Coordinates of C-alpha atoms in Angstrom, one line a residue:
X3 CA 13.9 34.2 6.5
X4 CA 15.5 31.9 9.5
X5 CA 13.3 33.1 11.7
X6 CA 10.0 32.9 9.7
X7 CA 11.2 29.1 8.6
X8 CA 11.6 28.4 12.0
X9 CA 8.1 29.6 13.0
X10 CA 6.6 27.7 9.8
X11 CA 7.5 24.6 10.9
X12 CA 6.7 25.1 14.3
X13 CA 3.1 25.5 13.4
X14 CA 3.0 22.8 10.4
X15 CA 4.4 20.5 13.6
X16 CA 1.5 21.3 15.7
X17 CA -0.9 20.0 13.1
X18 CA 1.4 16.9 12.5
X19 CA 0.9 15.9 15.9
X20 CA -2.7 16.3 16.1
X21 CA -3.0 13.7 13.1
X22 CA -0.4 11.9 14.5
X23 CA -3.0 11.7 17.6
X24 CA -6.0 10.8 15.4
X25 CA -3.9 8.2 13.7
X26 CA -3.3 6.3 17.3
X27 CA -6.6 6.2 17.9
X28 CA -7.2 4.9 14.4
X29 CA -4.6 2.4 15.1
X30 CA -6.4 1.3 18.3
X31 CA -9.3 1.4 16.6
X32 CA -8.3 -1.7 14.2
X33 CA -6.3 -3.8 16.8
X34 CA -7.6 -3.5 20.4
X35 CA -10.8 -0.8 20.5
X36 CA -13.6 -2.9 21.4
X37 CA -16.6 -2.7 19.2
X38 CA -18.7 -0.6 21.5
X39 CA -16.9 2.3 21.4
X40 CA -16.8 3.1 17.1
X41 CA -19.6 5.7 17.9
X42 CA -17.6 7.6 20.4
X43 CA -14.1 6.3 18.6
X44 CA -15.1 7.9 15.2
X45 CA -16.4 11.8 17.1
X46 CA -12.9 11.8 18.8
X47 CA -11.1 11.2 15.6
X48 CA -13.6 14.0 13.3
X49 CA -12.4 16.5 16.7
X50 CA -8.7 15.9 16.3
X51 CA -9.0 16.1 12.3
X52 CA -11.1 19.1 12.2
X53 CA -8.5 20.7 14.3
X54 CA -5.5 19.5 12.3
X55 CA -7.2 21.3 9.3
X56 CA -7.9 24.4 11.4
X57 CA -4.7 24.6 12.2
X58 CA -3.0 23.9 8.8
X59 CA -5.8 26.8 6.8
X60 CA -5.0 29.1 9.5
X61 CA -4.3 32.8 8.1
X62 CA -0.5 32.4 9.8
X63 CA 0.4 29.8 7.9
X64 CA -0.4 30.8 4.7
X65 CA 1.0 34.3 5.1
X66 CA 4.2 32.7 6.3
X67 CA 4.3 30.6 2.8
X68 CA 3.7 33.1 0.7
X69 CA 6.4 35.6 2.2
X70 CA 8.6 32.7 2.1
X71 CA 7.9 31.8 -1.1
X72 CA 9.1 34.8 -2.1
X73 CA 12.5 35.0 -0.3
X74 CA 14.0 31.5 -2.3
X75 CA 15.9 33.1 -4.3
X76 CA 19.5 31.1 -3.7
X77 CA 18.0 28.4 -2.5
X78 CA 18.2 24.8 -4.4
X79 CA 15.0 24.0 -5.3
X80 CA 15.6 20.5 -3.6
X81 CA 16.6 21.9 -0.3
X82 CA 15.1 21.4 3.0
X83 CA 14.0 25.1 2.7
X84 CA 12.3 24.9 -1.0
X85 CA 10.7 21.1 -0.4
X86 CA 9.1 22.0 2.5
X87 CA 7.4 25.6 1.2
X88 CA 6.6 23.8 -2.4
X89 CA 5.3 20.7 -0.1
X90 CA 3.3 22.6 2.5
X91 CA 1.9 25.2 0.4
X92 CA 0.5 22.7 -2.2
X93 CA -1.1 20.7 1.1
X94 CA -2.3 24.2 2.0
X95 CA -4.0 25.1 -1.1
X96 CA -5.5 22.0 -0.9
X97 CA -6.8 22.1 2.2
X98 CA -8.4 25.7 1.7
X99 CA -10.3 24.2 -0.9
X100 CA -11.9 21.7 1.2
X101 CA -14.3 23.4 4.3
X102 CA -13.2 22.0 7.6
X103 CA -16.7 20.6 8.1
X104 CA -16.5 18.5 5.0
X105 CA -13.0 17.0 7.0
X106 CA -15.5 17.0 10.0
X107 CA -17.7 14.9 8.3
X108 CA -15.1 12.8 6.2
X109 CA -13.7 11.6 9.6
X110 CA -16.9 10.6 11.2
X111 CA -17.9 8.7 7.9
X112 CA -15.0 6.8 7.8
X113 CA -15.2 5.9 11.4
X114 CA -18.7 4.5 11.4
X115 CA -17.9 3.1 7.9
X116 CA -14.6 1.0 9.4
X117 CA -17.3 -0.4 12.0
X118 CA -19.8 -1.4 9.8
X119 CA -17.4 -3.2 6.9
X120 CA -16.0 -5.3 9.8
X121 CA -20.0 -6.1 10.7
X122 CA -20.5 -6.6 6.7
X123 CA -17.6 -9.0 6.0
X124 CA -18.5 -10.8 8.9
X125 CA -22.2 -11.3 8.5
X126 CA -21.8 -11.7 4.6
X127 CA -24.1 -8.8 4.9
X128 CA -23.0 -5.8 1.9
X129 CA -26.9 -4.1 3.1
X130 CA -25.1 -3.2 5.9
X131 CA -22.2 -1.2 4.7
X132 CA -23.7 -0.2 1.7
X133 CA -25.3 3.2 3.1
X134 CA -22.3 4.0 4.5
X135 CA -20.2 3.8 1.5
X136 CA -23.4 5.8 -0.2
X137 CA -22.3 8.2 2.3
X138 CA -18.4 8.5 1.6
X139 CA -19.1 8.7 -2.3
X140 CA -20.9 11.6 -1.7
X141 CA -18.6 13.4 0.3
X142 CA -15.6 12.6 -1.9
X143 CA -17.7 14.2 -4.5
X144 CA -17.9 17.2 -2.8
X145 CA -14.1 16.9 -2.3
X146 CA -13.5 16.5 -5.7
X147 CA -15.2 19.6 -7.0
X148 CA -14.3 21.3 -3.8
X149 CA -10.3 20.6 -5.3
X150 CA -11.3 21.5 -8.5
X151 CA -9.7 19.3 -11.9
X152 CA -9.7 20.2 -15.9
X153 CA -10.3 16.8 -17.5
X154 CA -12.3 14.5 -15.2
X155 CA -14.0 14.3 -11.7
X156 CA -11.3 11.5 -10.8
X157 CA -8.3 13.0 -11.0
X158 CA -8.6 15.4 -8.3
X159 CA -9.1 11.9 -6.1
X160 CA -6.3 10.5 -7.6
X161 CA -3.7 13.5 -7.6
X162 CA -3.9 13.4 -4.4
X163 CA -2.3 10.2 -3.8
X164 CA -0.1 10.3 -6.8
X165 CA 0.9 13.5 -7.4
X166 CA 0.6 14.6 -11.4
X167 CA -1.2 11.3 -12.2
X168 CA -4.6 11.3 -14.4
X169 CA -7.6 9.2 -14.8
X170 CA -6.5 9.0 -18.6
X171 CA -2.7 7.8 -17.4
X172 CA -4.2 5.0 -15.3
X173 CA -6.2 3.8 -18.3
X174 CA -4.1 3.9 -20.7
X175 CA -1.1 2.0 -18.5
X176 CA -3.8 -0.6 -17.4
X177 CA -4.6 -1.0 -21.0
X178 CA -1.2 -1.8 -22.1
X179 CA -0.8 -4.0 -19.2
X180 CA -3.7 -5.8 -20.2
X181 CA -2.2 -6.3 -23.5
X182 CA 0.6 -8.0 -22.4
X183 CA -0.4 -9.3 -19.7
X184 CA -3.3 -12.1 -21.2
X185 CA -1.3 -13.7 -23.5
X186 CA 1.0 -14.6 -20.4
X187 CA -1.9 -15.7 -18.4
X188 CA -3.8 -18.0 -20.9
X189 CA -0.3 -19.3 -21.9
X190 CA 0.8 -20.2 -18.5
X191 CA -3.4 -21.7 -18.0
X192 CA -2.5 -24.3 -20.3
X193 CA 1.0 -25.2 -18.4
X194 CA 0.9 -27.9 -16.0
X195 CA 0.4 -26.3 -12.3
X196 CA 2.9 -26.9 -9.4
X197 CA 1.3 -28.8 -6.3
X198 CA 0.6 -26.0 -3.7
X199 CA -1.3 -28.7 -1.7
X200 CA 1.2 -29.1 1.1
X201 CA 0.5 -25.1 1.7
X202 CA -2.8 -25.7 2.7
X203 CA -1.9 -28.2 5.7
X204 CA -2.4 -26.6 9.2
X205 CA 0.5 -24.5 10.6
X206 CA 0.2 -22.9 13.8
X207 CA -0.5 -19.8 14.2
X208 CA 1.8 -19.0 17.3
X209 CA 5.0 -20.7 15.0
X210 CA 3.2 -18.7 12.1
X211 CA 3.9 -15.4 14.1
X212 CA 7.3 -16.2 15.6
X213 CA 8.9 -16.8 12.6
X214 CA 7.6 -13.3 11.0
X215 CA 8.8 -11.3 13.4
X216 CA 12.3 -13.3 12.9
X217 CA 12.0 -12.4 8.8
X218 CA 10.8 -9.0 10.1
X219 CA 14.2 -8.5 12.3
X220 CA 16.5 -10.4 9.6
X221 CA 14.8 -7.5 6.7
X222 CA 16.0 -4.5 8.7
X223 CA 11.9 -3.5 10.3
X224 CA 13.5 -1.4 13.7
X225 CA 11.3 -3.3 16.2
X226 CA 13.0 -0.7 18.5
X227 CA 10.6 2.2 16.5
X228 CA 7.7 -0.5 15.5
X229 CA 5.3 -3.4 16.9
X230 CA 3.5 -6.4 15.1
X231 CA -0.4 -7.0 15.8
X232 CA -3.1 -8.6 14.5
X233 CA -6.2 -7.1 12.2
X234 CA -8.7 -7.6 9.6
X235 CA -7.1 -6.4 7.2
X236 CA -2.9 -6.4 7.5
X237 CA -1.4 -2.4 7.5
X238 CA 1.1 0.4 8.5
X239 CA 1.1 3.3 10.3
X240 CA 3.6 5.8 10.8
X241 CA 3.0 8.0 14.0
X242 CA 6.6 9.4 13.6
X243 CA 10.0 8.6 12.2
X244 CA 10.6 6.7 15.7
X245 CA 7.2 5.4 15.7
X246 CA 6.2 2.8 12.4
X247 CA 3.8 -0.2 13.3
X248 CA 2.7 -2.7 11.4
X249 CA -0.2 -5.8 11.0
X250 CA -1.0 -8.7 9.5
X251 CA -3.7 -11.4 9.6
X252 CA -3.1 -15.4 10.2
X253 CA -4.2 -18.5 8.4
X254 CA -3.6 -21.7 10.4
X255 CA -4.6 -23.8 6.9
X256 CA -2.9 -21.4 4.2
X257 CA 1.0 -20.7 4.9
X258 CA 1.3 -17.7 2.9
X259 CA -1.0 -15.5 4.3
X260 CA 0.9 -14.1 7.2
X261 CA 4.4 -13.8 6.1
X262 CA 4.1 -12.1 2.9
X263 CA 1.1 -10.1 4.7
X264 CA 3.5 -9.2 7.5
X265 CA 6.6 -8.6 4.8
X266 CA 4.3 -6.2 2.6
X267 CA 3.8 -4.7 5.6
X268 CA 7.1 -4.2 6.7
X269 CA 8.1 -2.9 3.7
X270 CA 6.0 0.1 4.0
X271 CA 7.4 0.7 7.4
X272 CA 10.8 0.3 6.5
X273 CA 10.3 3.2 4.0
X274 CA 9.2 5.2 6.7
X275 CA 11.8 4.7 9.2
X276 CA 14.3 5.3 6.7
X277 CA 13.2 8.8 6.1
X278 CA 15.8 11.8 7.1
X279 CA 15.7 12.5 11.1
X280 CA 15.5 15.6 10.1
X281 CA 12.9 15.9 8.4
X282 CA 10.5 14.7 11.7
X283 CA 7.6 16.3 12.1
X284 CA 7.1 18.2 9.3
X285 CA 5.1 17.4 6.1
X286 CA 8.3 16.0 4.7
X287 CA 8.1 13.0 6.9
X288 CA 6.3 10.6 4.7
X289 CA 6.1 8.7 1.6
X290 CA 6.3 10.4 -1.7
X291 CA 3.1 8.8 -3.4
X292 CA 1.1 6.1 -2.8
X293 CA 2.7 4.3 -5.5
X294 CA 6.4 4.5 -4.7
X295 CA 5.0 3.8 -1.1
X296 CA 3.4 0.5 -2.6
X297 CA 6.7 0.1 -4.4
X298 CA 8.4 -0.8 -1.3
X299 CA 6.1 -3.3 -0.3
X300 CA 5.7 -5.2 -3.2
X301 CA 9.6 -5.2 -3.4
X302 CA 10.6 -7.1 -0.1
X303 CA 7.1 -9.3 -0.8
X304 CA 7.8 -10.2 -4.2
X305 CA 11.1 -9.7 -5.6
X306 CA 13.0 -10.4 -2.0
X307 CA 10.4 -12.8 -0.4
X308 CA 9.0 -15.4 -3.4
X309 CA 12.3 -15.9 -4.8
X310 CA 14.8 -18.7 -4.7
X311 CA 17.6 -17.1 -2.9
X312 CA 15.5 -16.1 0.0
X313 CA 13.7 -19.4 0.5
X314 CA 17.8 -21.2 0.1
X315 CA 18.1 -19.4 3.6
X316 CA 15.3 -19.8 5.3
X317 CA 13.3 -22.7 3.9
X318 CA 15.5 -24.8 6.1
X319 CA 14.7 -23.2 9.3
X320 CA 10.9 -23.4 8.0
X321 CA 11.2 -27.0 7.9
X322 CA 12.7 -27.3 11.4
X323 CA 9.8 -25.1 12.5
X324 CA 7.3 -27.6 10.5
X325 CA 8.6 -31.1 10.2
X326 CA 5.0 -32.6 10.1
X327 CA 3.9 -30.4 7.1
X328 CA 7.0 -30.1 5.0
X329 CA 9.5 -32.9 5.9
X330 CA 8.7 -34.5 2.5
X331 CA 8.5 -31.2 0.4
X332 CA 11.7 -30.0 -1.1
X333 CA 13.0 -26.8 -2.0
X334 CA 12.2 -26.4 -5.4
X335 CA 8.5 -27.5 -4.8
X336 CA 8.2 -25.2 -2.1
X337 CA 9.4 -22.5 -4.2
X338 CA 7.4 -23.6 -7.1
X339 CA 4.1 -23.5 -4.7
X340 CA 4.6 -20.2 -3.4
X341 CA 4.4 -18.9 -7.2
X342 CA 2.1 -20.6 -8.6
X343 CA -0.3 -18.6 -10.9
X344 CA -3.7 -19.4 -10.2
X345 CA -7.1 -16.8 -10.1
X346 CA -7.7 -16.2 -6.9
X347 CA -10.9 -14.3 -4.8
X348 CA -8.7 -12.3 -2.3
X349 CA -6.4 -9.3 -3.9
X350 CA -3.9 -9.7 -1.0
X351 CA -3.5 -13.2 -1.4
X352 CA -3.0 -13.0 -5.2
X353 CA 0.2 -14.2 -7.1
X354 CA 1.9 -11.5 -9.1
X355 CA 0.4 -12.5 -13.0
X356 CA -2.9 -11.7 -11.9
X357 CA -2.7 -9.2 -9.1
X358 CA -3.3 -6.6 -11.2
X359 CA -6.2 -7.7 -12.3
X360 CA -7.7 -7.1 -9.1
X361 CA -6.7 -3.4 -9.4
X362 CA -8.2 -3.0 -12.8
X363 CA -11.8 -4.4 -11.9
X364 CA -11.9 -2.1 -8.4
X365 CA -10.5 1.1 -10.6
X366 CA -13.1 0.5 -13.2
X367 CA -15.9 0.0 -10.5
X368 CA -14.8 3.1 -8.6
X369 CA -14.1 5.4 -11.4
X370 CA -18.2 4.2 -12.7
X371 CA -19.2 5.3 -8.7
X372 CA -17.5 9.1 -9.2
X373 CA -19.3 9.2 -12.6
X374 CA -22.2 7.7 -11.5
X375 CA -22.5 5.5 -14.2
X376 CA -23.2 2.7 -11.5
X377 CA -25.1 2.6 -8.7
X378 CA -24.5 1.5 -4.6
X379 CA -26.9 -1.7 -4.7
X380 CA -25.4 -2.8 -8.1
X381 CA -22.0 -3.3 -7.1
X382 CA -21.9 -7.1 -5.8
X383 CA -23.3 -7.9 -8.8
X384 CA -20.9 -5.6 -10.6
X385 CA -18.0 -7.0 -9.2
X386 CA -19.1 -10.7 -9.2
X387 CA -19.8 -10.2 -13.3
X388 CA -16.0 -9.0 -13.9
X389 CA -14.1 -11.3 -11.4
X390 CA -15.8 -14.0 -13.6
X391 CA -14.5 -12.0 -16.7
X392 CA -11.2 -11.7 -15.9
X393 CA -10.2 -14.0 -13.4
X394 CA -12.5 -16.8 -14.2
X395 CA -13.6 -17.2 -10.7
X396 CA -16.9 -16.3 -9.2
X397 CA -17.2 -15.5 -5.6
X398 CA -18.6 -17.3 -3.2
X399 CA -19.9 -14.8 -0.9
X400 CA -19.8 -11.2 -0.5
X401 CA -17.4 -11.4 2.0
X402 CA -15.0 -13.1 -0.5
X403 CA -15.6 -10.6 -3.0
X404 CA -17.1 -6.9 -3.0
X405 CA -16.2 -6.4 1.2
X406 CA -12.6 -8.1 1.1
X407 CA -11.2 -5.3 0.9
X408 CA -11.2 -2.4 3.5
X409 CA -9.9 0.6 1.3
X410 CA -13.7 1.7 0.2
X411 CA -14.6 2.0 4.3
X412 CA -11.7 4.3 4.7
X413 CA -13.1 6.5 2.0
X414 CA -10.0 6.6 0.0
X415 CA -11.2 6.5 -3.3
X416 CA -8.3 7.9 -6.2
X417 CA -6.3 5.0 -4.3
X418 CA -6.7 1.9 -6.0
X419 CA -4.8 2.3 -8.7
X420 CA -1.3 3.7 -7.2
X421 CA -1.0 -0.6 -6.3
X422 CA -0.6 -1.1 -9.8
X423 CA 1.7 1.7 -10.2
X424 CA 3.8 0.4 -7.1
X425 CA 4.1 -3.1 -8.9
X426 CA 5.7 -1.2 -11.8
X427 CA 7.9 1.1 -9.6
X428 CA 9.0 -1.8 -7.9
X429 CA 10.5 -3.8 -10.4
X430 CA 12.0 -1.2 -11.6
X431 CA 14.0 -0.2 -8.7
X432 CA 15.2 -3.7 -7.8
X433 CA 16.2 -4.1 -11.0
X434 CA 18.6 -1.4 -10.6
X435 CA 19.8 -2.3 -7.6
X436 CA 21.1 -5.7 -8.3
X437 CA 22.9 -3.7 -11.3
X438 CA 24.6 -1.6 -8.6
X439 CA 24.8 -4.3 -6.2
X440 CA 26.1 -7.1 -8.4
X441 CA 26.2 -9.6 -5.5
X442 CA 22.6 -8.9 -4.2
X443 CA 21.2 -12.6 -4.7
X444 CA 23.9 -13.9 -3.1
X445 CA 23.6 -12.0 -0.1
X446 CA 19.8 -12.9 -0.1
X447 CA 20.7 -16.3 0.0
X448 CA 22.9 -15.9 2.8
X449 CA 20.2 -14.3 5.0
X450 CA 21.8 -10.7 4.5
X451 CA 19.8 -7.7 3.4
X452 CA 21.6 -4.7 4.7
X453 CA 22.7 -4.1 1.1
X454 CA 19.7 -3.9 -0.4
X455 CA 17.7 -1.9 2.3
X456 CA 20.7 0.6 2.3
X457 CA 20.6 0.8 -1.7
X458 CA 17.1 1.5 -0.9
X459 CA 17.4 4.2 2.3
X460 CA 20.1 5.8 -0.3
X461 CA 17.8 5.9 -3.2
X462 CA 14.5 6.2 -2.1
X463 CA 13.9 6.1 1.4
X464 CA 15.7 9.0 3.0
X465 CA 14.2 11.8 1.0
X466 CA 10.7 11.2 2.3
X467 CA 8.4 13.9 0.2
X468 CA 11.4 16.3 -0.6
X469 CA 11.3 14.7 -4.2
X470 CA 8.0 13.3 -6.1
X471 CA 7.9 9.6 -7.2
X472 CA 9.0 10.3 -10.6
X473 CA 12.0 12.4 -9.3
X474 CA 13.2 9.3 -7.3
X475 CA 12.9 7.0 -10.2
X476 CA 14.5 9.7 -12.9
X477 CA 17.8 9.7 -10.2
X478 CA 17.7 6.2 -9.0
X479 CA 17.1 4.7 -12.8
X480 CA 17.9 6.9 -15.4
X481 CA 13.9 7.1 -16.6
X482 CA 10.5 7.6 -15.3
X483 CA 7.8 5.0 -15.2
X484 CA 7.8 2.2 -17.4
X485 CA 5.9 -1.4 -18.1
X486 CA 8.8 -3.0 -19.4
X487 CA 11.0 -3.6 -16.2
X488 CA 8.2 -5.5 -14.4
X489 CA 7.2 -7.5 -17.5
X490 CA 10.6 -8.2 -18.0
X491 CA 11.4 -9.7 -14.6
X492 CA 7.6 -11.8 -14.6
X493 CA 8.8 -13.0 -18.0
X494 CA 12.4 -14.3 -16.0
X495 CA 10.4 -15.5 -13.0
X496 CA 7.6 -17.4 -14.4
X497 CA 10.0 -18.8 -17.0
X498 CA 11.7 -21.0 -14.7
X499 CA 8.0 -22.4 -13.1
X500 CA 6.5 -22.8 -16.5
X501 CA 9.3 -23.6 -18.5
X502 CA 6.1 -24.2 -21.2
X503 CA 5.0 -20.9 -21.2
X504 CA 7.8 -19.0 -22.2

């Protein structure tokens, strides 16, 4: 069996480094790639994917998994040797389903589709990017039945980014979010709102940038396996264990923008580097889901970067940086600011009440495109119409609203909703860890967050996709996923900035 596990992930490395290739020159292709290359860009990319695929459907692979598969007996089924068989022959069966030309075509879609959302935002223009997203419908269509699924055409999307997870699940959670979650919002509507106005002053963007990459350092982000640049649209990218980058975007007249962008950011990275050494280069080497990925990112965002302790260390050195805009701003109304609960246009820039909201209009829309109970052409509208029902806002341009995002050009549809599920997860998980780490606030405060990100790198981040998301949660928490963790700490939060609502 040594010998055949040794030869297995030989060959599952081989097509980890051709999509490790493809995913540089998708990195490249959101940060320094100039415009006139996406054409070219988006062919190389469809060459190296197709390949990958090739590779990972090839006959020697999937003999070696099944003669493996049938020489486990002794082994744990958590070890290295079971993970990786159950792990590469599901991403095997998967793969087999889907022809290599539909990947083929999948990666040229999305490459031309990046290009012309970029051209879309920026000219206000959803014409433009409309036929493309036509395009990628269609072909995750064709994915889904190519997959197969028992209940509905959208959970074979959304299985594959959070593994067991259904259509109905998603529903019914957002549901009972909703439930809970209105009362808080109209109650907190009719609070008095914190002055945020100071935010909104201009900050430089070079001081902007210096000081993130100091948060990014002080959090524990290796900068010795990871780089900061600018895009569109702030994300990560994990070319190997060693190899994690991350962006965000700048606002010179809204504070926030970059440092929680960069800190959501980061936190996805972190997970990444934290994953077992030895698991490199094999399908191990990543995330568990989507959601527990999200998880980490909303934790060092949110729980770790809005709260008091964090802003009792650095909020000082932030004034220093930025005596002009915050000399006559104190603590407490800085902190206030930064969590203020107000609708807002842009899902990134949301506060935690509503953000969720956001993820329950772009499910709804994208679960009516699979069904095709909504058409292409309809969807500003669409949009427009339930951002006005549930957020109370109407957008003011396209850009602002339909094309904010850049998750639809990607053609990851079945995505959406694992942000929802990370905000759950990640409340959850912090929660925990200031049970086992009675002293965590305090070290916050202090500026210290080795504790936390090593209760994290124990608990979650070292096991990369040897265990699913629920697995992780069952061991680190005693339970699987639950509402009442999160609620529970936006109940304590909010409490203390709108005393009135609570």
């Amino acid at each position: 069996m040594e010998e055949k596990f040794t030869e297995l992930r030989r060959l599952l490395a081989r097509v980890g480094d051709l999509n490790a290739a493809a995913d540089v020159l998708e990195w490249d292709q959101e940060t320094y790639m100039p415009p006139g290359a996406a054409a070219v860009r988006a062919q190389q990319i469809a060459t190296l994917r197709k390949l990958a695929h090739e590779y990972l459907t090839a006959d020697e692979i999937g003999n070696l998994l099944s003669d493996l598969s049938a020489q486990l007996n002794g082994h744990a089924p958590d070890s290295l040797e079971a993970s990786l068989i159950r792990v590469s022959r599901r991403d095997y069966d998967r793969a087999t389903r889907v022809p290599a030309r539909l990947i083929a075509e999948m990666a040229e879609a999305v490459g031309l589709a990046k290009h012309a959302w970029k051209m879309a935002r920026e000219t206000n223009a959803f014409d433009t990017f409309a036929p493309h997203l036509e395009r990628l419908v269609e072909l995750n269509l064709q994915k889904a039945e190519a997959l197969g699924y028992e209940d509905r055409l959208y959970d074979a999307l959304l299985d594959e980014y959070e593994l067991g997870m259904r259509t109905s699940d998603v529903e019914r959670i957002f549901e009972s979010l909703r439930a809970e979650l209105v009362p808080i919002v109209q109650a907190i509507a009719e609070q008095p709102q914190p002055d945020d106005s100071f935010l909104h002053r201009h900050f430089d963007s070079r001081k902007q940038w210096n000081f993130t990459l100091e948060v990014l350092r002080d959090l524990g982000y290796d900068f010795n396996r990871g780089r900061q640049d600018v895009s569109a649209h702030p994300f990560s990218t994990s070319f190997a264990i060693t190899d994690v980058r991350v962006t965000t975007r700048v606002n010179e007249n809204y504070f926030p923008t970059a440092l929680f962008g960069s800190m959501h950011e980061a936190g996805h990275a972190m997970y990444e580097q934290g994953i077992d050494p030895s698991l490199e280069r094999t399908p191990l080497a990543a995330g568990t889901s989507l959601g527990m990925h999200e998880s980490q990112s909303r934790l060092w965002e949110n729980q770790v970067g809005r709260s008091l302790a964090f802003w009792t260390h650095y909020y000082p050195k932030l004034r220093q940086i930025f005596p002009e805009q915050l000399s006559d701003v104190s603590l407490e109304a800085f902190h206030r600011a930064l969590n203020r609960v107000q609708p807002s246009l842009i899902r990134v820039e949301a506060d935690e009440v509503t953000y969720n909201l956001h993820i329950m209009l772009r499910f709804e829309l994208e679960n009516a495109l699979v069904e095709r109970q909504i058409a292409i052409r309809d969807l500003p509208d669409l949009w427009n119409a339930r951002m006005e029902e549930y957020l109370g806002i109407l957008p003011d341009s396209d850009a602002n609203g339909v094309l904010q995002d850049i998750h639809w050009s990607l053609g990851t549809l079945g995505y959406f909703p694992t942000y929802a599920l990370g905000n759950l997860m990640s409340a959850q998980l912090f929660g925990q860890a200031k049970e086992d780490v009675p002293d965590l606030d305090d070290q916050i405060a202090s500026g210290r967050f080795d504790g936390l990100l090593g209760w994290l790198r124990e608990h979650v981040h070292r096991y990369g996709r040897e265990l699913t998301a629920t697995q992780i949660l069952e061991r680190a928490t005693g339970e699987g996923l639950q509402a009442r963790s999160w609620l529970a700490y936006i109940r304590a939060r909010y409490s203390h900035i709108y005393p009135g609502a609570f």
